[in-house]
Every structure is written in C-alpha cells, then in structure tokens.
Coordinates of N, CA and C in Angstrom, one line a residue:
X248 N 61.6 86.2 81.0 CA 60.3 86.0 81.8 C 60.0 87.3 82.5
X249 N 58.8 87.8 82.2 CA 58.3 89.0 82.7 C 57.7 88.8 84.1
X250 N 58.0 89.6 85.1 CA 57.4 89.5 86.4 C 56.9 90.9 86.8
X251 N 56.0 90.9 87.8 CA 55.6 92.1 88.4 C 55.9 92.0 89.9
X252 N 56.7 92.9 90.4 CA 57.0 93.0 91.9 C 56.1 94.0 92.5
X253 N 55.3 93.6 93.5 CA 54.3 94.4 94.1 C 54.7 94.8 95.5
X254 N 54.6 96.1 95.8 CA 55.0 96.6 97.1 C 53.8 97.3 97.8
X255 N 53.0 96.4 98.5 CA 51.9 96.9 99.3 C 52.4 97.5 100.6
X256 N 52.0 98.8 100.9 CA 52.5 99.4 102.1 C 52.3 98.5 103.3
X257 N 53.4 98.4 104.2 CA 53.4 97.7 105.4 C 53.3 96.2 105.2
X258 N 53.6 95.7 104.0 CA 53.6 94.2 103.7 C 54.8 93.8 103.0
X259 N 55.2 92.6 103.0 CA 56.3 92.1 102.3 C 56.0 92.2 100.8
X260 N 57.1 92.6 100.0 CA 56.9 92.6 98.6 C 56.7 91.2 98.0
X261 N 55.9 91.1 96.9 CA 55.7 89.8 96.3 C 55.9 90.0 94.8
X262 N 56.3 88.9 94.1 CA 56.5 88.9 92.7 C 55.7 87.8 92.0
X263 N 55.1 88.1 90.9 CA 54.3 87.2 90.1 C 54.9 87.1 88.7
X264 N 54.9 85.9 88.2 CA 55.3 85.6 86.8 C 54.2 86.0 85.9
X265 N 54.4 86.8 84.9 CA 53.4 87.2 84.0 C 53.3 86.5 82.7
X266 N 54.4 85.6 82.5 CA 54.4 84.9 81.2 C 53.4 83.8 81.2
X267 N 52.8 83.6 80.0 CA 51.8 82.5 79.8 C 50.4 82.9 80.1
X268 N 50.1 84.1 80.5 CA 48.8 84.5 80.8 C 48.3 85.5 79.8
X269 N 47.1 85.4 79.3 CA 46.6 86.4 78.3 C 46.1 87.6 79.1
X270 N 45.5 87.4 80.3 CA 45.2 88.6 81.1 C 45.1 88.2 82.5
X271 N 45.3 89.2 83.4 CA 45.2 89.0 84.8 C 44.5 90.2 85.4
X272 N 43.5 90.0 86.3 CA 42.8 91.1 86.9 C 43.5 91.4 88.2
X273 N 43.5 92.7 88.5 CA 44.2 93.2 89.7 C 43.1 94.0 90.5
X274 N 43.0 93.7 91.8 CA 42.0 94.4 92.7 C 41.9 93.8 94.0
X275 N 41.1 94.4 94.8 CA 40.8 94.0 96.2 C 39.9 92.8 96.3
X276 N 39.0 92.6 95.2 CA 38.1 91.5 95.2 C 38.8 90.2 95.3
X277 N 38.3 89.3 96.2 CA 38.9 88.0 96.3 C 38.9 87.2 95.0
X278 N 38.1 87.5 94.0 CA 38.0 86.8 92.7 C 39.1 87.4 91.8
X279 N 39.8 88.4 92.1 CA 40.8 88.9 91.3 C 42.0 87.9 91.2
X280 N 42.7 87.9 90.0 CA 43.8 87.1 89.9 C 45.0 87.5 90.8
X281 N 45.2 88.8 90.9 CA 46.2 89.3 91.9 C 45.4 90.2 92.9
X282 N 45.3 89.7 94.1 CA 44.5 90.3 95.1 C 45.4 91.3 95.9
X283 N 45.1 92.6 96.0 CA 45.8 93.6 96.7 C 45.0 94.0 97.9
X284 N 45.3 93.6 99.1 CA 44.5 93.9 100.2 C 45.0 95.3 100.8
X285 N 44.5 96.4 100.2 CA 44.8 97.7 100.7 C 43.7 98.6 100.4
X286 N 43.5 99.6 101.3 CA 42.3 100.5 101.3 C 42.3 101.3 100.0
X287 N 43.4 101.6 99.4 CA 43.4 102.5 98.2 C 43.1 101.7 96.9
X288 N 43.0 100.4 97.0 CA 42.7 99.6 95.8 C 41.3 99.3 95.7
X289 N 40.7 99.4 94.5 CA 39.3 99.1 94.2 C 39.1 97.6 94.1
X290 N 37.9 97.2 94.2 CA 37.6 95.8 94.0 C 38.1 95.2 92.7
X291 N 37.7 95.9 91.6 CA 38.2 95.6 90.3 C 39.0 96.8 89.8
X292 N 40.3 96.8 90.1 CA 41.1 98.0 89.9 C 41.7 98.1 88.5
X293 N 42.4 97.0 88.0 CA 43.1 97.2 86.7 C 43.1 95.8 86.1
X294 N 43.6 95.8 84.8 CA 43.7 94.6 84.0 C 45.1 94.6 83.3
X295 N 45.8 93.5 83.5 CA 47.1 93.4 82.8 C 46.9 92.4 81.7
X296 N 47.3 92.7 80.5 CA 47.1 91.9 79.3 C 48.4 91.6 78.6
X297 N 48.5 90.4 78.1 CA 49.7 90.0 77.3 C 49.2 89.9 75.9
X298 N 49.5 90.8 75.0 CA 49.0 90.8 73.6 C 50.2 90.7 72.7
X299 N 50.3 89.5 72.1 CA 51.5 89.3 71.1 C 52.8 89.5 71.8
X300 N 53.0 89.1 73.1 CA 54.2 89.2 73.8 C 54.5 90.5 74.4
X301 N 53.6 91.5 74.3 CA 53.8 92.8 74.9 C 52.8 92.9 76.0
X302 N 53.2 93.5 77.2 CA 52.3 93.6 78.3 C 51.7 95.0 78.3
X303 N 50.4 95.0 78.6 CA 49.6 96.2 78.7 C 48.9 96.3 80.0
X304 N 48.7 97.5 80.5 CA 47.9 97.6 81.7 C 46.8 98.7 81.4
X305 N 45.6 98.4 81.9 CA 44.5 99.4 81.8 C 43.8 99.5 83.1
X306 N 43.2 100.7 83.4 CA 42.5 100.9 84.6 C 41.1 100.4 84.4
X307 N 40.5 99.8 85.4 CA 39.1 99.2 85.3 C 38.1 100.1 85.9
X308 N 38.3 101.4 85.9 CA 37.3 102.3 86.5 C 37.5 102.4 88.0
X309 N 38.8 102.3 88.5 CA 39.1 102.4 89.9 C 38.9 103.8 90.4
X310 N 38.7 103.8 91.8 CA 38.5 105.1 92.4 C 39.7 105.9 92.5
X311 N 40.9 105.3 92.9 CA 42.1 106.0 93.1 C 43.1 106.0 91.9
X312 N 42.7 105.4 90.8 CA 43.4 105.4 89.6 C 44.6 104.5 89.5
X313 N 45.0 104.3 88.3 CA 46.2 103.5 87.9 C 47.2 104.4 87.2
X314 N 48.4 104.3 87.7 CA 49.5 105.2 87.2 C 50.6 104.4 86.6
X315 N 51.1 104.8 85.4 CA 52.3 104.2 84.8 C 53.4 105.3 84.8
X316 N 54.5 105.0 85.4 CA 55.6 106.0 85.5 C 55.2 107.4 85.8
X317 N 54.2 107.5 86.8 CA 53.8 108.7 87.3 C 52.6 109.4 86.6
X318 N 52.2 108.8 85.5 CA 51.1 109.4 84.7 C 49.8 108.5 84.8
X319 N 48.7 109.2 85.2 CA 47.5 108.4 85.4 C 47.0 108.0 84.0
X320 N 46.6 106.7 83.9 CA 46.2 106.2 82.6 C 44.6 106.1 82.5
X321 N 44.1 106.3 81.3 CA 42.7 106.2 81.0 C 42.4 105.1 80.0
X322 N 43.5 104.6 79.3 CA 43.4 103.6 78.3 C 44.6 102.7 78.5
X323 N 44.6 101.5 77.8 CA 45.7 100.6 77.9 C 47.0 101.2 77.5
X324 N 48.0 100.9 78.3 CA 49.4 101.4 78.1 C 50.4 100.3 78.1
X325 N 51.3 100.3 77.2 CA 52.3 99.2 77.1 C 53.3 99.4 78.2
X326 N 53.7 98.2 78.8 CA 54.7 98.2 79.9 C 56.0 97.6 79.4
X327 N 57.1 98.2 79.8 CA 58.4 97.7 79.5 C 59.2 97.4 80.7
X328 N 60.4 96.9 80.6 CA 61.2 96.6 81.7 C 61.5 97.8 82.5
X329 N 61.2 97.8 83.8 CA 61.4 98.9 84.7 C 60.2 99.8 84.8
X330 N 59.1 99.5 84.1 CA 57.9 100.4 84.2 C 57.4 100.3 85.7
X331 N 57.1 101.5 86.2 CA 56.5 101.6 87.5 C 55.0 101.8 87.4
X332 N 54.3 100.9 88.0 CA 52.8 100.9 88.0 C 52.3 101.0 89.4
X333 N 51.4 102.0 89.6 CA 50.8 102.2 90.9 C 49.3 101.9 90.8
X334 N 48.8 101.1 91.7 CA 47.4 100.8 91.8 C 46.9 101.4 93.1
X335 N 46.4 102.7 93.0 CA 46.1 103.4 94.2 C 47.5 103.7 94.9
X336 N 47.6 103.3 96.2 CA 48.9 103.5 96.9 C 49.8 102.3 96.8
X337 N 49.4 101.3 96.1 CA 50.2 100.1 95.9 C 51.1 100.3 94.7
X338 N 52.4 100.1 95.0 CA 53.4 100.3 93.9 C 53.9 99.0 93.4
X339 N 54.3 99.0 92.1 CA 54.8 97.8 91.5 C 55.8 98.2 90.4
X340 N 56.7 97.2 90.1 CA 57.7 97.4 89.0 C 57.6 96.1 88.1
X341 N 57.7 96.4 86.8 CA 57.7 95.3 85.8 C 59.2 95.0 85.5
X342 N 59.5 93.7 85.5 CA 60.9 93.3 85.2 C 60.8 92.3 84.1
X343 N 61.9 92.3 83.3 CA 62.0 91.3 82.2 C 62.5 90.0 82.7
X344 N 62.7 89.9 84.0 CA 63.1 88.6 84.6 C 64.5 88.4 84.9
X345 N 65.4 89.3 84.6 CA 66.8 89.1 84.8 C 67.1 88.9 86.3
X346 N 66.4 89.6 87.2 CA 66.6 89.5 88.6 C 65.5 88.7 89.3
X347 N 64.7 88.0 88.5 CA 63.5 87.3 89.1 C 63.9 85.9 89.7
X348 N 65.0 85.4 89.5 CA 65.3 84.0 89.9 C 65.1 83.8 91.4
X349 N 65.6 84.7 92.2 CA 65.5 84.5 93.7 C 64.0 84.7 94.1
X350 N 63.3 85.6 93.5 CA 61.9 85.9 93.8 C 61.0 84.7 93.4
X351 N 61.4 84.0 92.3 CA 60.6 82.9 91.8 C 60.6 81.8 92.8
X352 N 61.8 81.5 93.4 CA 62.0 80.5 94.4 C 61.1 80.8 95.6
X353 N 61.1 82.0 96.0 CA 60.3 82.4 97.2 C 58.9 82.2 96.9
X354 N 58.4 82.6 95.6 CA 57.0 82.5 95.2 C 56.6 81.0 95.3
X355 N 57.4 80.1 94.7 CA 57.1 78.7 94.7 C 56.9 78.2 96.2
X356 N 57.8 78.6 97.0 CA 57.8 78.2 98.4 C 56.5 78.7 99.1
X357 N 56.1 79.9 98.8 CA 55.0 80.5 99.5 C 53.7 80.2 98.8
X358 N 53.7 79.4 97.8 CA 52.4 79.0 97.2 C 51.9 80.0 96.2
X359 N 52.8 80.7 95.4 CA 52.4 81.7 94.4 C 51.6 81.0 93.4
X360 N 51.0 81.8 92.5 CA 50.0 81.3 91.5 C 50.6 80.8 90.2
X361 N 52.0 80.9 90.1 CA 52.6 80.5 88.8 C 52.5 79.0 88.6
X362 N 52.8 78.6 87.4 CA 52.7 77.2 87.0 C 53.6 76.3 87.8
X363 N 54.7 76.9 88.3 CA 55.7 76.1 89.1 C 55.1 75.7 90.4
X364 N 54.0 76.4 90.9 CA 53.4 76.0 92.2 C 52.2 75.0 91.9
X365 N 52.0 74.6 90.7 CA 51.0 73.7 90.4 C 49.6 74.3 90.2
X366 N 49.6 75.6 90.3 CA 48.3 76.3 90.1 C 48.0 76.6 88.6
X367 N 46.9 77.1 88.3 CA 46.5 77.5 87.0 C 47.0 78.9 86.7
X368 N 47.3 79.6 87.7 CA 47.7 81.0 87.5 C 46.6 82.0 87.7
X369 N 45.4 81.5 87.9 CA 44.3 82.4 88.1 C 43.7 82.3 89.4
X370 N 44.4 81.8 90.4 CA 43.9 81.8 91.8 C 44.2 83.1 92.5
X371 N 43.4 83.4 93.5 CA 43.6 84.7 94.2 C 44.6 84.5 95.3
X372 N 45.6 85.4 95.4 CA 46.6 85.4 96.4 C 46.9 86.8 96.9
X373 N 46.8 86.9 98.2 CA 47.0 88.2 98.9 C 48.5 88.3 99.3
X374 N 49.0 89.5 99.3 CA 50.4 89.7 99.8 C 50.4 89.5 101.3
X375 N 51.5 89.0 101.8 CA 51.6 88.7 103.3 C 52.0 90.0 104.0
X376 N 51.7 90.0 105.3 CA 52.0 91.2 106.1 C 53.4 91.3 106.5
X377 N 53.9 92.5 106.7 CA 55.3 92.7 107.0 C 55.5 93.9 107.9
X378 N 56.6 94.0 108.6 CA 56.9 95.1 109.5 C 57.5 96.2 108.7
X379 N 58.1 95.9 107.5 CA 58.8 96.9 106.7 C 58.3 96.9 105.2
X380 N 58.3 98.1 104.6 CA 58.0 98.2 103.2 C 59.3 98.3 102.4
X381 N 59.5 97.4 101.5 CA 60.8 97.3 100.7 C 60.5 97.9 99.3
X382 N 60.7 99.2 99.2 CA 60.5 99.8 97.9 C 61.8 99.8 97.1
X383 N 61.8 99.7 95.8 CA 63.0 99.8 95.0 C 63.6 101.2 95.1
X384 N 64.9 101.2 95.0 CA 65.6 102.5 95.2 C 65.1 103.5 94.1
X385 N 64.8 104.7 94.4 CA 64.4 105.7 93.5 C 62.9 105.7 93.1
X386 N 62.1 104.8 93.7 CA 60.7 104.7 93.5 C 60.0 105.7 94.2
X387 N 59.2 106.6 93.6 CA 58.5 107.6 94.2 C 57.0 107.3 94.3
X388 N 56.4 107.8 95.4 CA 55.0 107.6 95.7 C 54.2 108.7 94.9
X389 N 53.5 108.2 93.9 CA 52.8 109.1 93.0 C 51.3 109.2 93.3
X390 N 50.9 108.7 94.4 CA 49.5 108.6 94.8 C 49.0 110.0 95.2
X391 N 47.8 110.4 94.8 CA 47.2 111.7 95.2 C 46.8 111.6 96.7
X392 N 46.8 110.5 97.3 CA 46.4 110.4 98.7 C 47.7 110.5 99.6
X393 N 47.7 111.4 100.5 CA 48.8 111.6 101.4 C 48.9 110.5 102.4
X394 N 50.1 110.2 102.7 CA 50.4 109.1 103.7 C 50.2 109.8 105.1
X395 N 49.4 109.1 106.0 CA 49.2 109.5 107.3 C 50.4 109.2 108.2
X396 N 50.9 110.3 108.8 CA 52.1 110.1 109.7 C 51.6 110.2 111.1
X397 N 52.0 109.2 111.9 CA 51.6 109.1 113.3 C 52.3 110.2 114.1
X398 N 51.6 110.8 115.0 CA 52.2 111.9 115.8 C 52.9 111.3 117.0
X399 N 53.9 112.0 117.5 CA 54.6 111.6 118.7 C 53.7 111.8 119.9
X400 N 53.6 110.7 120.7 CA 52.7 110.7 121.9 C 53.0 111.8 122.9
X401 N 54.3 112.0 123.1 CA 54.7 113.0 124.1 C 54.4 114.4 123.6
X402 N 54.5 114.7 122.3 CA 54.1 115.9 121.7 C 52.6 116.2 121.9
X403 N 51.9 115.1 121.7 CA 50.4 115.3 121.8 C 50.0 115.6 123.2
X404 N 50.7 114.9 124.2 CA 50.4 115.2 125.6 C 50.8 116.6 126.0
X405 N 51.9 117.1 125.5 CA 52.4 118.5 125.8 C 51.4 119.5 125.2
X406 N 50.9 119.2 124.0 CA 50.0 120.1 123.3 C 48.7 120.2 124.1
X407 N 48.2 119.0 124.6 CA 47.0 119.0 125.3 C 47.1 119.8 126.6
X408 N 48.3 119.6 127.3 CA 48.5 120.3 128.6 C 48.6 121.8 128.3
X409 N 49.2 122.2 127.2 CA 49.2 123.6 126.8 C 47.9 124.2 126.6
X410 N 47.0 123.5 125.9 CA 45.6 124.0 125.6 C 44.9 124.1 127.0
X411 N 45.0 123.1 127.9 CA 44.4 123.2 129.2 C 44.9 124.4 130.0
X412 N 46.2 124.7 129.9 CA 46.7 125.8 130.6 C 46.1 127.1 130.1
X413 N 46.0 127.2 128.8 CA 45.4 128.4 128.2 C 43.9 128.6 128.6
X414 N 43.2 127.5 128.6 CA 41.8 127.5 129.1 C 41.7 127.9 130.6
X415 N 42.6 127.4 131.4 CA 42.6 127.7 132.8 C 42.9 129.2 133.0
X416 N 43.9 129.7 132.2 CA 44.2 131.2 132.4 C 43.1 132.0 132.0
X417 N 42.4 131.7 130.9 CA 41.2 132.5 130.5 C 40.1 132.4 131.6
X418 N 39.9 131.3 132.2 CA 38.9 131.1 133.3 C 39.3 132.0 134.5
X419 N 40.6 132.0 134.9 CA 41.1 132.8 136.0 C 40.9 134.3 135.7
X420 N 41.2 134.7 134.5 CA 41.0 136.1 134.1 C 39.5 136.5 134.2
X421 N 38.6 135.6 133.7 CA 37.2 135.8 133.7 C 36.7 135.9 135.1
X422 N 37.1 135.0 136.0 CA 36.7 135.1 137.4 C 37.1 136.3 138.1
X423 N 38.4 136.7 137.9 CA 39.0 137.8 138.6 C 38.3 139.1 138.1
X424 N 37.9 139.2 136.8 CA 37.2 140.4 136.2 C 35.8 140.4 136.8
X425 N 35.2 139.3 137.0 CA 33.8 139.3 137.5 C 33.8 139.7 139.0
X426 N 34.8 139.2 139.8 CA 34.9 139.5 141.2 C 35.2 141.0 141.4
X427 N 36.1 141.6 140.6 CA 36.5 143.0 140.8 C 35.4 143.9 140.3
X428 N 34.6 143.5 139.4 CA 33.5 144.3 138.9 C 32.3 144.3 139.9
X429 N 32.2 143.3 140.7 CA 31.1 143.2 141.6 C 31.3 143.7 143.0

C-alpha cells in the first residue's frame, strides 16, 4: 500500500493512502483532494496520478515549484519508495506502506480521507497544527525560499541601544563643534 507522509512546517505530519485513486490534486485550494495550508503552496499546486500501478507527480503551474529528490520538475515524474517530494516548502515522502500501519490507524481516528474512514477519498483535509515539525532523518529542505529565523529579543534591544548611543554621540559632537565655532 503506497502512502504519502506530508510534513507541513510547524504542523503535525500526516499520511494519506494513495492506493485506489486514479489521481489526487494537491494544493492550498479547499477543493484540492490534499489541502496543504501553507504560504508556499499554490491553490492548485500539483497532481499525483496512479497509472497502471505506478505513481506519478506533476506540477500544476505552481509559483514555488514541485521538486522530486531535489530536482524541480516540469513534467510528470515517476515516484518510488522513499521518493522525496516538495510542494513549495512542504516536504513529503512516498512509502510503499511497510511502515504505514501505525499512521493508518492515526488517519482513521483523525478522519482521514481513506476508504477506512468511510470517505470517498476525494474530500479536502488540512494538516493539523503542531508545536514541532517531524521531518524524516536525512530529509533536506530544497526550497529556494529561505526559512525566516526569529532574532533574539535581547540582541535586538542591545543593537537598538547601540544605534541610539551612536546617534547621541554624533549629536554631542555636532553641538560641541557648533558652540566652539560660534
């Protein structure tokens, strides 16, 4: 059983069963089969197709691109076990299902879109929020968009005080030069 494990930054990872579907749309649009609520994902980002038992992914004209194993794709690419697919900054891994047993149970409990949940498989489901991002070991971020790192508050205050001290010193020098010239 093929699954896709999706790792949306700052959200819990989710896994979806890909067996039994001819195609699934991926994107931010609520009408997508797999909804990825992230700023780097386009409304209609990509398409996953099952053609004669082989999985393919293609980009649907997204802004930030779709990448397979680090390479940006422009046409349909076949996916195998362990293929790493990035939809913008959202990372995912394709699995042949050997380790999917635990994740399937979680999906059924959380109302995933698989047949085991009673759904048709084409409903829209967003990943849930999390405090931690759980990326697989060795998975690298291949997005061309750099991650914003929050600055230390104390460092920002110290830098602001330093700038104010320099401005004050320049003002004192200017005033003293003006008074001694006059």
